[in-house]
Coordinates of C-alpha atoms in Angstrom, one line a residue:
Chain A
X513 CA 0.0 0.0 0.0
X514 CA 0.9 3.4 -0.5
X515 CA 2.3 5.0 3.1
X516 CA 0.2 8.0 2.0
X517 CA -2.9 5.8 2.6
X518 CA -1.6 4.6 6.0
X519 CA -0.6 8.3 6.8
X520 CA -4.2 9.4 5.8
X521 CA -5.9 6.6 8.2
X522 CA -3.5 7.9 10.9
X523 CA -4.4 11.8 10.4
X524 CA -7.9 10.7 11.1
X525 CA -7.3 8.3 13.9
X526 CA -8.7 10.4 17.6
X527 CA -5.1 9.6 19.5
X528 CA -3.3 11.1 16.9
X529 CA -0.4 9.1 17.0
X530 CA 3.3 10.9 17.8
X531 CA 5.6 10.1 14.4
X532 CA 2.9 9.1 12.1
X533 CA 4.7 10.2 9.4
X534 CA 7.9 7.6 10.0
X535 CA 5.5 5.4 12.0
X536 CA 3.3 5.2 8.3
X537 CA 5.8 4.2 6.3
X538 CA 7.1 1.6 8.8
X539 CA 4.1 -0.2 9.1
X540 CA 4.0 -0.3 5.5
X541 CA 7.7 -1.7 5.0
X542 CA 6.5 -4.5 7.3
X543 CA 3.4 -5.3 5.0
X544 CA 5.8 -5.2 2.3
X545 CA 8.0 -7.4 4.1
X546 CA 5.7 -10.2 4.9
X547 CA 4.7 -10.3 0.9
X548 CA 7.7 -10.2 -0.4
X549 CA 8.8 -12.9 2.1
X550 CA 6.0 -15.3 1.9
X551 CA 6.6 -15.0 -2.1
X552 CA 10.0 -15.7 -1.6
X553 CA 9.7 -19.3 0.5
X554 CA 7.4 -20.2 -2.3
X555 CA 9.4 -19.6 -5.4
X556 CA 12.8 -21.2 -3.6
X557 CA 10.3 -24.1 -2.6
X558 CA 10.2 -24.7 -6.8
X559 CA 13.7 -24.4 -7.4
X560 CA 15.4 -27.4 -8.2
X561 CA 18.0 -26.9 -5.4
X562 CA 15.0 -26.3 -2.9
X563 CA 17.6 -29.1 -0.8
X564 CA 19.9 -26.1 -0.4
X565 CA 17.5 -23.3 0.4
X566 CA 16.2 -24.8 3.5
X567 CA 17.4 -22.5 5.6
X568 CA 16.2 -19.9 3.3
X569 CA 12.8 -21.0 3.1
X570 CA 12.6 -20.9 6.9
X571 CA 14.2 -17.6 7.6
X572 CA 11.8 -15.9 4.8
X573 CA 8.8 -17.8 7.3
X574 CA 10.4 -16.4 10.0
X575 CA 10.4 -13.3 9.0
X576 CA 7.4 -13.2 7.4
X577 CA 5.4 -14.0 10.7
X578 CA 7.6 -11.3 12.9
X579 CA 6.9 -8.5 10.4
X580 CA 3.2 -9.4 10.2
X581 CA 3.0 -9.2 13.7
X582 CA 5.3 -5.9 14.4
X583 CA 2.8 -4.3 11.5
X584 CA -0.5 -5.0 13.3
X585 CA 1.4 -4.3 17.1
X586 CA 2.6 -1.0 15.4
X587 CA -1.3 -0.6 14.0
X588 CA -2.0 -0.3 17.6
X589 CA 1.0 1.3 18.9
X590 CA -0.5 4.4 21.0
X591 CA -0.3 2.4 24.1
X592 CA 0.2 4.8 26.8
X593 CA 2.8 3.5 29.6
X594 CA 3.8 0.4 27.0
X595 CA 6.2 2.0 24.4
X596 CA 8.8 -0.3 25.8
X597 CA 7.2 -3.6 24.6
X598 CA 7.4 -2.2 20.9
X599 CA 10.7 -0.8 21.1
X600 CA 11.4 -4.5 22.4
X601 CA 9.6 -6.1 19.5
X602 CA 11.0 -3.5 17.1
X603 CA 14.4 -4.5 18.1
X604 CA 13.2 -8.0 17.9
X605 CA 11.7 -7.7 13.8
X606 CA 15.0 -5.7 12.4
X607 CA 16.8 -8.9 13.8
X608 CA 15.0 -11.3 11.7
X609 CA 14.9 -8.6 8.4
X610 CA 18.9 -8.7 8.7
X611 CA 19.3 -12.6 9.4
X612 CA 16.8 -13.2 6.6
X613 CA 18.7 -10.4 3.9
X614 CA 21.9 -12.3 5.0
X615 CA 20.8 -15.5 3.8
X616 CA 18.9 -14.1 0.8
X617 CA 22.0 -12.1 -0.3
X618 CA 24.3 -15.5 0.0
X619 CA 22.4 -16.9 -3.1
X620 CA 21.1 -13.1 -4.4
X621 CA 23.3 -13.9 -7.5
X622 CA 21.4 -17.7 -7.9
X623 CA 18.0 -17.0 -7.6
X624 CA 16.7 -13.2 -8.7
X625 CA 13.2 -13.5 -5.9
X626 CA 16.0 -13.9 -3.2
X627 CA 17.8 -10.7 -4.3
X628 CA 15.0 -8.5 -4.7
X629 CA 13.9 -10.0 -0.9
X630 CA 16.8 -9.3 0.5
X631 CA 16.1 -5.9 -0.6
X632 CA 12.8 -5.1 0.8
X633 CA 14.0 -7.3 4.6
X634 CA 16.9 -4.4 4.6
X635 CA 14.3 -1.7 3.4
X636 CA 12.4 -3.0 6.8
X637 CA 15.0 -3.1 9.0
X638 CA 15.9 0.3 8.3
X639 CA 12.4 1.7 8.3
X640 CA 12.0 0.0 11.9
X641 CA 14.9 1.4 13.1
X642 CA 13.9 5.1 12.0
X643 CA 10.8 4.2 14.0
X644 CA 13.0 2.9 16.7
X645 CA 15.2 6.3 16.8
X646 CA 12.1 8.0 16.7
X647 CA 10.7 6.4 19.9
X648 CA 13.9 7.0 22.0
X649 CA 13.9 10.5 20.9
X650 CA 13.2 13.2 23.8
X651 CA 9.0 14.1 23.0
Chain B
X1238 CA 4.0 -2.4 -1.3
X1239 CA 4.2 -1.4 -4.8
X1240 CA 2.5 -4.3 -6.8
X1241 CA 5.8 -3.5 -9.5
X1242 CA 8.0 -5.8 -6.6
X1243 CA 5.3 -8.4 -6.5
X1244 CA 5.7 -8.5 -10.1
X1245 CA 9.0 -8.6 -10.4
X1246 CA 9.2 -11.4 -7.5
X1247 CA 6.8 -13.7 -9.6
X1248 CA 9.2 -12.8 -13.1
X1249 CA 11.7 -15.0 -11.4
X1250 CA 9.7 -17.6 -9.8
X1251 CA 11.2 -20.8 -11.4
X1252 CA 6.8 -21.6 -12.3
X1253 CA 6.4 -18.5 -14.0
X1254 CA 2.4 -18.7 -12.6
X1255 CA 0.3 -17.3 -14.8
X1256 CA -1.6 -14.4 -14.3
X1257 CA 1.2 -13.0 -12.7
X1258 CA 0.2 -9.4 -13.2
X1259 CA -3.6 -9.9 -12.0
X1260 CA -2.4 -12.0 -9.5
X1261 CA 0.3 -9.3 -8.4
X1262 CA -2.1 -6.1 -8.2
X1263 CA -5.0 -9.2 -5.5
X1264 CA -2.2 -9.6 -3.5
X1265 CA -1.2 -6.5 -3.3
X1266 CA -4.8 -5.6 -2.3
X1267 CA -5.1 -8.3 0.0
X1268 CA -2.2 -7.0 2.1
X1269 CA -3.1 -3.2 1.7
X1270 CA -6.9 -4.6 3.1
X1271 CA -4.9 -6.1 6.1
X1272 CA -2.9 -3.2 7.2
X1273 CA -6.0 -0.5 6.5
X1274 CA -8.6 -2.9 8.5
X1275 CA -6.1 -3.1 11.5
X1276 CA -5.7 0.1 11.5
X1277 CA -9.4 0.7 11.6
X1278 CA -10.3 -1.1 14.1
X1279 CA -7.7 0.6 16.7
X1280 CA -8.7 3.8 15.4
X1281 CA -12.6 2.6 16.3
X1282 CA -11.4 1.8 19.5
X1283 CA -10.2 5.2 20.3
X1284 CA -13.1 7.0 18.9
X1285 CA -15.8 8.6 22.1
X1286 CA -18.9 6.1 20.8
X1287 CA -16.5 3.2 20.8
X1288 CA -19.7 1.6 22.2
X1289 CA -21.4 2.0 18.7
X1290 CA -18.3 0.7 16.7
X1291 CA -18.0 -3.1 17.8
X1292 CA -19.9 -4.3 14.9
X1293 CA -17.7 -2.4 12.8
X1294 CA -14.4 -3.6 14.9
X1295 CA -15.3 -6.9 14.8
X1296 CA -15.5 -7.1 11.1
X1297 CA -12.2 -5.1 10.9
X1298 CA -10.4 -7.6 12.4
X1299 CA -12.0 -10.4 10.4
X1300 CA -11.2 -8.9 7.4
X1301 CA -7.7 -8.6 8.0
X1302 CA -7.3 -11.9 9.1
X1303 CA -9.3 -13.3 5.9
X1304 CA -7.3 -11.6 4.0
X1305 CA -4.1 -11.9 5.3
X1306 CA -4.6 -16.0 4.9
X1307 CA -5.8 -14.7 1.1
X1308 CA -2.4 -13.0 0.1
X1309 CA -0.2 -15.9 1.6
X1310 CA -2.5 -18.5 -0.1
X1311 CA -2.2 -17.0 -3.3
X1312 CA 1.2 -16.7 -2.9
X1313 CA 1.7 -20.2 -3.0
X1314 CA -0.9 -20.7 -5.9
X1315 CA 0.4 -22.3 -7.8
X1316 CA -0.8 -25.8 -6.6
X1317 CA -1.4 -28.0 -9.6
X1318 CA -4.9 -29.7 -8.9
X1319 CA -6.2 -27.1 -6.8
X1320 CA -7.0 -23.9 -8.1
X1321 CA -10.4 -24.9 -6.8
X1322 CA -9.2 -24.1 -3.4
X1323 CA -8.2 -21.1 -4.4
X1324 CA -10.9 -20.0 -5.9
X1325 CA -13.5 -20.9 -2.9
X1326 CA -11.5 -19.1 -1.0
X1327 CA -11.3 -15.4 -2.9
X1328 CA -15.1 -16.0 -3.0
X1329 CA -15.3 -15.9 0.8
X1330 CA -12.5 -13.2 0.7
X1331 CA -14.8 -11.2 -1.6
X1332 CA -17.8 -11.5 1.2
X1333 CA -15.9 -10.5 3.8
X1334 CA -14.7 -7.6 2.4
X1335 CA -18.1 -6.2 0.9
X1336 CA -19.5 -7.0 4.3
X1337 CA -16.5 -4.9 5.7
X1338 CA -17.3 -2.1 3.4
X1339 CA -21.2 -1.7 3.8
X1340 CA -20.3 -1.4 7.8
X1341 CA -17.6 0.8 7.2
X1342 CA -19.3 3.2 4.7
X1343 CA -22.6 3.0 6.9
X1344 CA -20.4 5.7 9.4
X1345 CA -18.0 6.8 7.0
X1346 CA -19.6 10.8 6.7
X1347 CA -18.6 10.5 10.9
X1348 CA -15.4 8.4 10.9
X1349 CA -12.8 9.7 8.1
X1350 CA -10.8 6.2 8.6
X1351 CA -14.1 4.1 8.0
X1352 CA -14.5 5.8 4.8
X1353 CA -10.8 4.9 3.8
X1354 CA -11.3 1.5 4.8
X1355 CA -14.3 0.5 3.0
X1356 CA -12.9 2.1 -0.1
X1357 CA -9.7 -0.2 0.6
X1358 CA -12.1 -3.3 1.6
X1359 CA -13.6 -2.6 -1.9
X1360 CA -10.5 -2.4 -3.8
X1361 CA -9.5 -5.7 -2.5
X1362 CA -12.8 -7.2 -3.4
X1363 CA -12.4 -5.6 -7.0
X1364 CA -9.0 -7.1 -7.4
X1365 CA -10.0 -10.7 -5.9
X1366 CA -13.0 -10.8 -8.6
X1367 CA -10.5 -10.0 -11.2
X1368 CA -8.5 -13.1 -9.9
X1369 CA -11.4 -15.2 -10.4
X1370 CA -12.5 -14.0 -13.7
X1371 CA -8.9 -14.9 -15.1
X1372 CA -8.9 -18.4 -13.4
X1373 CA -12.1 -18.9 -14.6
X1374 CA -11.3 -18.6 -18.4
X1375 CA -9.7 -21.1 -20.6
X1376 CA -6.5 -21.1 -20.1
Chain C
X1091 CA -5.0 -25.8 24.8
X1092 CA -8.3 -28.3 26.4
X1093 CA -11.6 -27.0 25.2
X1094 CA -12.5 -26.7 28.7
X1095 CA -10.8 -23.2 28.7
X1096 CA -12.2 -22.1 25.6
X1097 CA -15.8 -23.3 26.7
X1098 CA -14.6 -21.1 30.4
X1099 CA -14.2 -18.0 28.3
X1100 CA -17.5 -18.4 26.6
X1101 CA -19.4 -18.9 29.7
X1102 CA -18.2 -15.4 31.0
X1103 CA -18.8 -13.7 27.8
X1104 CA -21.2 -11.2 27.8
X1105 CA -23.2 -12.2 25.0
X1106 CA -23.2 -15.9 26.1
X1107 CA -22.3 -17.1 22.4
X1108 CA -25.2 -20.1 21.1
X1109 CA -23.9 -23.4 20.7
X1110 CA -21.1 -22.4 22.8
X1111 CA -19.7 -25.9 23.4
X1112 CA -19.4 -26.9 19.7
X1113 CA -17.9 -23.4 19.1
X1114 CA -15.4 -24.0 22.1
X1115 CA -14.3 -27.6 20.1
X1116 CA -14.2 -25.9 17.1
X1117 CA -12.0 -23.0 18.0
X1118 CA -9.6 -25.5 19.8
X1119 CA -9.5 -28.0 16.7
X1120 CA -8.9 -25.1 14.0
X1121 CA -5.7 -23.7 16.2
X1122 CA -4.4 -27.4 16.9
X1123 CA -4.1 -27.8 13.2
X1124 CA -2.3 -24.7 13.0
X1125 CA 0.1 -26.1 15.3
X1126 CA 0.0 -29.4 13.5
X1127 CA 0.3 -28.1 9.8
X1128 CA 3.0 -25.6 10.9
X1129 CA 5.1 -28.1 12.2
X1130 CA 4.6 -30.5 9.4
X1131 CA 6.0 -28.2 6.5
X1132 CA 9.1 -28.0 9.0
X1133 CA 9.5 -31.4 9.4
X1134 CA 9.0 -32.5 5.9
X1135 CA 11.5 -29.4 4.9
X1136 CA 14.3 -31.4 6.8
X1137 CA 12.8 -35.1 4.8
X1138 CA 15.7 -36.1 2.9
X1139 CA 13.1 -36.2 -0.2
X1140 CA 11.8 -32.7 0.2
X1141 CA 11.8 -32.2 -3.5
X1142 CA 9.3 -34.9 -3.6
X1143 CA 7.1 -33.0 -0.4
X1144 CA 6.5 -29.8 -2.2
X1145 CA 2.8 -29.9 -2.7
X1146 CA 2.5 -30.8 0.9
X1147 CA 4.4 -28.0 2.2
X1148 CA 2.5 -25.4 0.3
X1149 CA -0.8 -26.8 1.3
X1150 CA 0.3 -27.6 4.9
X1151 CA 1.0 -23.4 5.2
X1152 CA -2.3 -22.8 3.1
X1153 CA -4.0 -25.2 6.1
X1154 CA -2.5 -23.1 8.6
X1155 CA -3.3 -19.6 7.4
X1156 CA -7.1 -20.8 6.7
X1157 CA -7.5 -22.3 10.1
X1158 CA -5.7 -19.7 12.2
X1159 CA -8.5 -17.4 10.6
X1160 CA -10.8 -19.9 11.3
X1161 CA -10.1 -19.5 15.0
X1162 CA -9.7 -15.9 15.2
X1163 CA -13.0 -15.0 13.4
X1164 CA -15.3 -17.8 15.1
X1165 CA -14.0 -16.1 18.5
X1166 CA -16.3 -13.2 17.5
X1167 CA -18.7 -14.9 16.0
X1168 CA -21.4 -13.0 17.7
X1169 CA -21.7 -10.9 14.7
X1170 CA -25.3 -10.4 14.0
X1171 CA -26.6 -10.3 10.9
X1172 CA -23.3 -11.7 9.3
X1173 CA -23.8 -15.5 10.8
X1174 CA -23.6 -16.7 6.2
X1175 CA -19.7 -14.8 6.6
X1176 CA -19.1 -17.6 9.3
X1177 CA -20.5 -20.4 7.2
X1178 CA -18.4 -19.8 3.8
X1179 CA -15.8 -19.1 5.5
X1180 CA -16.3 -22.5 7.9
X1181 CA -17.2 -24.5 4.4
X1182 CA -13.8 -22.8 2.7
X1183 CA -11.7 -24.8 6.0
X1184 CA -13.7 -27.7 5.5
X1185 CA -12.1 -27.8 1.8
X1186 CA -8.5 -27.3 2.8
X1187 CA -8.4 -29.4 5.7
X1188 CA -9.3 -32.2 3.7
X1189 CA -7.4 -31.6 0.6
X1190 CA -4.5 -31.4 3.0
X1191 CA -4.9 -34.8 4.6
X1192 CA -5.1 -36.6 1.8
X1193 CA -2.0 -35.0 0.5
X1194 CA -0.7 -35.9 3.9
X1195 CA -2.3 -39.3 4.0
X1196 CA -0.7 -40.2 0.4
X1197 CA 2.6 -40.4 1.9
X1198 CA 1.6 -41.3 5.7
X1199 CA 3.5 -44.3 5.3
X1200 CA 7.1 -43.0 4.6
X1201 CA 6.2 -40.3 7.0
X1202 CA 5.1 -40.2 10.5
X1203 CA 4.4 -36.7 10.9
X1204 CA 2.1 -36.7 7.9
X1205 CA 0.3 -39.1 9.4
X1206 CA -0.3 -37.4 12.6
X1207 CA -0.8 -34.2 10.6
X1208 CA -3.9 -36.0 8.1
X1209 CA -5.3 -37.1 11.9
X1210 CA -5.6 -33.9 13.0
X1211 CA -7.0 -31.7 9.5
X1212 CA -9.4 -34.4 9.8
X1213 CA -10.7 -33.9 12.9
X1214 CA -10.7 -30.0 12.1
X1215 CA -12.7 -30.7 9.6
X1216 CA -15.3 -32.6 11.1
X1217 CA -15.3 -30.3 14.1
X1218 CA -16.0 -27.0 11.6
X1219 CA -18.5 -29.8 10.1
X1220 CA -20.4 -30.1 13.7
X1221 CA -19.9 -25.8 13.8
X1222 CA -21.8 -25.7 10.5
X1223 CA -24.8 -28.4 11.1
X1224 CA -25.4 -26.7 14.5
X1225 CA -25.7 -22.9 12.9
X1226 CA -28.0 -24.3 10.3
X1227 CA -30.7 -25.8 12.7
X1228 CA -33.2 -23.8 14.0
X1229 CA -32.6 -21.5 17.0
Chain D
X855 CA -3.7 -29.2 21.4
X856 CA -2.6 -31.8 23.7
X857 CA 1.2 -31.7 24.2
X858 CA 1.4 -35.6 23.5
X859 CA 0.7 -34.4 19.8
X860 CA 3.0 -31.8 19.4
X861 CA 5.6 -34.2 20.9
X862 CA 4.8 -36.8 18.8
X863 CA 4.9 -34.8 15.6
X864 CA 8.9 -33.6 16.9
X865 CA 10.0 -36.8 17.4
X866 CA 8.9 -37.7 14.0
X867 CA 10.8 -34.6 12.5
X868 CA 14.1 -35.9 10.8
X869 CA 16.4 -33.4 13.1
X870 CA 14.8 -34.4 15.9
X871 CA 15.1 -31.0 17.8
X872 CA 17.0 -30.6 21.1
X873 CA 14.5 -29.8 24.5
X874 CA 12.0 -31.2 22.2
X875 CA 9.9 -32.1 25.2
X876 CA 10.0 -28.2 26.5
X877 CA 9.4 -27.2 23.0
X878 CA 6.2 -29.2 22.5
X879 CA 4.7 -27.2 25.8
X880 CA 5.8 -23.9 24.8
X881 CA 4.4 -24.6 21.3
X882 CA 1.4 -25.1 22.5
X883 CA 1.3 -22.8 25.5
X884 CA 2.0 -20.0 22.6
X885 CA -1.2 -21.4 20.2
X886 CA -3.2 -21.6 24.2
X887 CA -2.3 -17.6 24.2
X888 CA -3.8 -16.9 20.6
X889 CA -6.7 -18.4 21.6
X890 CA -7.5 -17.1 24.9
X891 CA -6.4 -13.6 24.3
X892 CA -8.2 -13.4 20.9
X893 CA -12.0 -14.5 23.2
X894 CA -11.0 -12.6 26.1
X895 CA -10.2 -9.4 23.6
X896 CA -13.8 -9.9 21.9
X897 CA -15.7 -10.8 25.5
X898 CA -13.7 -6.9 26.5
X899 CA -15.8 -5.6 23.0
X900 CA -19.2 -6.9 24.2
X901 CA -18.8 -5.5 27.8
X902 CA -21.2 -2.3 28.7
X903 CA -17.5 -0.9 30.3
X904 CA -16.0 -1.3 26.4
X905 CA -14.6 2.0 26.7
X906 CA -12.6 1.5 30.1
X907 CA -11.4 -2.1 28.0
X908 CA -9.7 -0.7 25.5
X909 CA -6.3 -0.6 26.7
X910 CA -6.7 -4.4 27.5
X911 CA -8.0 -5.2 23.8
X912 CA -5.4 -3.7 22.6
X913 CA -2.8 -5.5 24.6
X914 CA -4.8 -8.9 24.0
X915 CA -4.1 -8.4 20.4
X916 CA -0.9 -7.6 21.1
X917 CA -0.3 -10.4 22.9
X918 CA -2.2 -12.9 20.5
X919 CA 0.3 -11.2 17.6
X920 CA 3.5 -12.0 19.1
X921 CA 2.3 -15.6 20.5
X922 CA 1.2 -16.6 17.2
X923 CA 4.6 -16.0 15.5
X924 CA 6.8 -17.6 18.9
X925 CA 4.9 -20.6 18.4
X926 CA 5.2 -20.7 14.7
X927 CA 9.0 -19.5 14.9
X928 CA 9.9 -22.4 17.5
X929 CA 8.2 -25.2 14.8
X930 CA 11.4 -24.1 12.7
X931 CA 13.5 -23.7 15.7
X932 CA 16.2 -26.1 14.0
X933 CA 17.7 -23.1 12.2
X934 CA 21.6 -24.1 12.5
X935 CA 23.6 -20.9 13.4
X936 CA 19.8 -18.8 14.7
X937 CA 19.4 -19.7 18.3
X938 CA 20.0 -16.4 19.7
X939 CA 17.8 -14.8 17.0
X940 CA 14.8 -17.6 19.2
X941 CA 16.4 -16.3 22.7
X942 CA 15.6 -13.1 21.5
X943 CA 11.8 -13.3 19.9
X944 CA 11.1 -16.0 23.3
X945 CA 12.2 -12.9 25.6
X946 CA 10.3 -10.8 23.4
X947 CA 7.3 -12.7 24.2
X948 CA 6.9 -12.7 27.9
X949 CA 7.6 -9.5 27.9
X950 CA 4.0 -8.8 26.0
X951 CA 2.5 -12.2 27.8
X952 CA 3.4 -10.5 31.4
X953 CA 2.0 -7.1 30.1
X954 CA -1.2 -8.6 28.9
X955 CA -1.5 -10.7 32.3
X956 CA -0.8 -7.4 34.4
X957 CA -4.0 -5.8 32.2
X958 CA -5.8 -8.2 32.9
X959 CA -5.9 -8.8 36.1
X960 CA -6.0 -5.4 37.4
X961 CA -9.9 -6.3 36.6
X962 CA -10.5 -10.1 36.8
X963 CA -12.7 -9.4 39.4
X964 CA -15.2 -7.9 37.1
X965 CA -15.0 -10.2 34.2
X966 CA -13.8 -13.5 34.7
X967 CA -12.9 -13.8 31.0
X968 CA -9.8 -11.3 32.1
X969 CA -9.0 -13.6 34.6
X970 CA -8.9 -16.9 32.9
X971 CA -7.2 -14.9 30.2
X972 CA -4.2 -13.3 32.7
X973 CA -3.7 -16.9 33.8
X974 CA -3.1 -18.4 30.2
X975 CA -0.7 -15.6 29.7
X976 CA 1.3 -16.2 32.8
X977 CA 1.6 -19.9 31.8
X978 CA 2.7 -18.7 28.6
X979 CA 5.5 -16.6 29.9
X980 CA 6.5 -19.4 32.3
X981 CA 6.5 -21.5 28.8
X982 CA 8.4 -19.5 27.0
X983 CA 10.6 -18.9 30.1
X984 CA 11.6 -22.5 30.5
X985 CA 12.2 -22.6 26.5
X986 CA 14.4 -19.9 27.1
X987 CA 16.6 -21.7 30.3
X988 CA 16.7 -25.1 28.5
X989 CA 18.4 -23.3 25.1
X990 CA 20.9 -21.1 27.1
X991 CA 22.4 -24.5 28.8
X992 CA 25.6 -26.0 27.8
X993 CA 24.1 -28.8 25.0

């Protein structure tokens, strides 16, 4: 989805939520995340060496159920007295995007869908560490 | 997520599935309906008349988790011998998302993130139909 | 977890859900084949034949994302007006559980966790079957 | 899900997973917390108090998020060279369990679904706990 779509439910959303504008677009790399993960497992799951991607296969399902779940958890982020549990999970889902574009990248060169998902897990990582930084930043 | 990277993922699936652009822009949708109906439903929850909004959060919720189960499904569509599967299943998406819509847009004029929600819930239903339609015809 | 808890939660629900004790059977038996189907892709990922276990992965994850939805939406399925949602969605489980044990029953034999795995789709289906025949008596 | 199924799928799984007994609990303690947290989340919506519940919805959800993925995560726990990216999604999780439990008890003596529910997340925490003790021993 467009980030401006998320940014426009936010705007309208009573609470208001503090960084909607990086908050938007890390929800939306999530979203991304889990698509372009759950695509992934599948199309190394028809490769002929689908013996070697294994581990592949199960950090891209990995990864696909942490980002689902930081997305929906960052849907519902305005907490008051909890911002700790999502900068824990936060912390949590850029360690999976990174483990997961680590092993994607080791084969990026092999298999195109693992290269272009190894893009969009260090897209997320970032973006959830801009939300991160955001968070930890004096209000 | 742009549907140009779900694309671009199922260029260099080793199945080459087909409908690969129809099927790119549903689960696109489907992922878009997930993250706008979660979002939705917490920003029902925040709303003063939160009392009058449980219909509306209940069928949030169960919209998103429809069709989140849609977009990872078809993902993985290409399951020789059971497109029927399939296409049950975007039927029931379809009904769950109109359903989502009619409740949405019933408060929309009110609630500014209803009335982006049910136009999301019917995008989504739009692009599911179009999924059908394509399976549907002689290959 | 034992459907007495479910059926505990049900009891103290405000709206005192109707054919709460089939619902409570239900609920459990759609999330113990989440549990079931989840765990059977892994295991069959680590089958020495995996190439040969493909179909059975992909619908094993299908299984799982259909009956985790399953679960979640029949936990509010106090949704008046919307009980015909519940019912396609119910007959849509019904399909996938049983597609997926006989793909798990075709090769119970070389595999034990396929075995265990067609048990338990099987009993998820018959347990959504009970869910269904009781919403379609009258009240 | 019984435990005795969950263990008997693992020791049918070709790696035949370390702590596999103290896996099969926290497995399905995890799927117990989806379950539980999702009813207790939509009994909170059909209280006449809704709008002094929200905070505990919201955590329910939360908490039914994150469980979902641990228990999905530790069914592909045999990820040679991960554990500590497990340690640190199973630390993750009590974390939101304990937080949920804390919610809810500070009024299961108004609704006895927040009780039951508090409970179900504390077993999940010690779960997840024991999980986390059994990986970070000397093999």
């Amino acid at each position: 989805m467009s980030a401006v779509v998320v940014r426009a439910m936010f705007r309208s959303h009573p609470d208001k939520p503090p960084h909607s504008e990086i908050m938007s677009r890390c929800i939306d790399a999530c979203f991304d995340c889990v698509e372009t993960c759950t695509a992934c497992a599948d199309a190394c799951l028809s490769e002929r060496d689908v013996g070697d991607l294994v581990a592949c296969i199960r950090l891209n399902l990995d990864c696909a159920a942490v980002c689902g779940a930081t997305g929906s958890i960052m849907s519902r982020s305005n907490k008051a007295g909890h911002p700790q549990l999502l900068e824990a999970h936060l912390a949590n889902c850029i360690a999976f995007c990174r483990a997961c574009a680590d092993e994607c990248d080791a084969h990026g060169d092999l298999h195109q869908h693992c290269a272009i998902c190894a893009k969009t897990c260090r897209a997320c990582a970032k973006a959830c560490n801009a939300m991160l930084e955001a968070m930890r930043l004096p209000a």
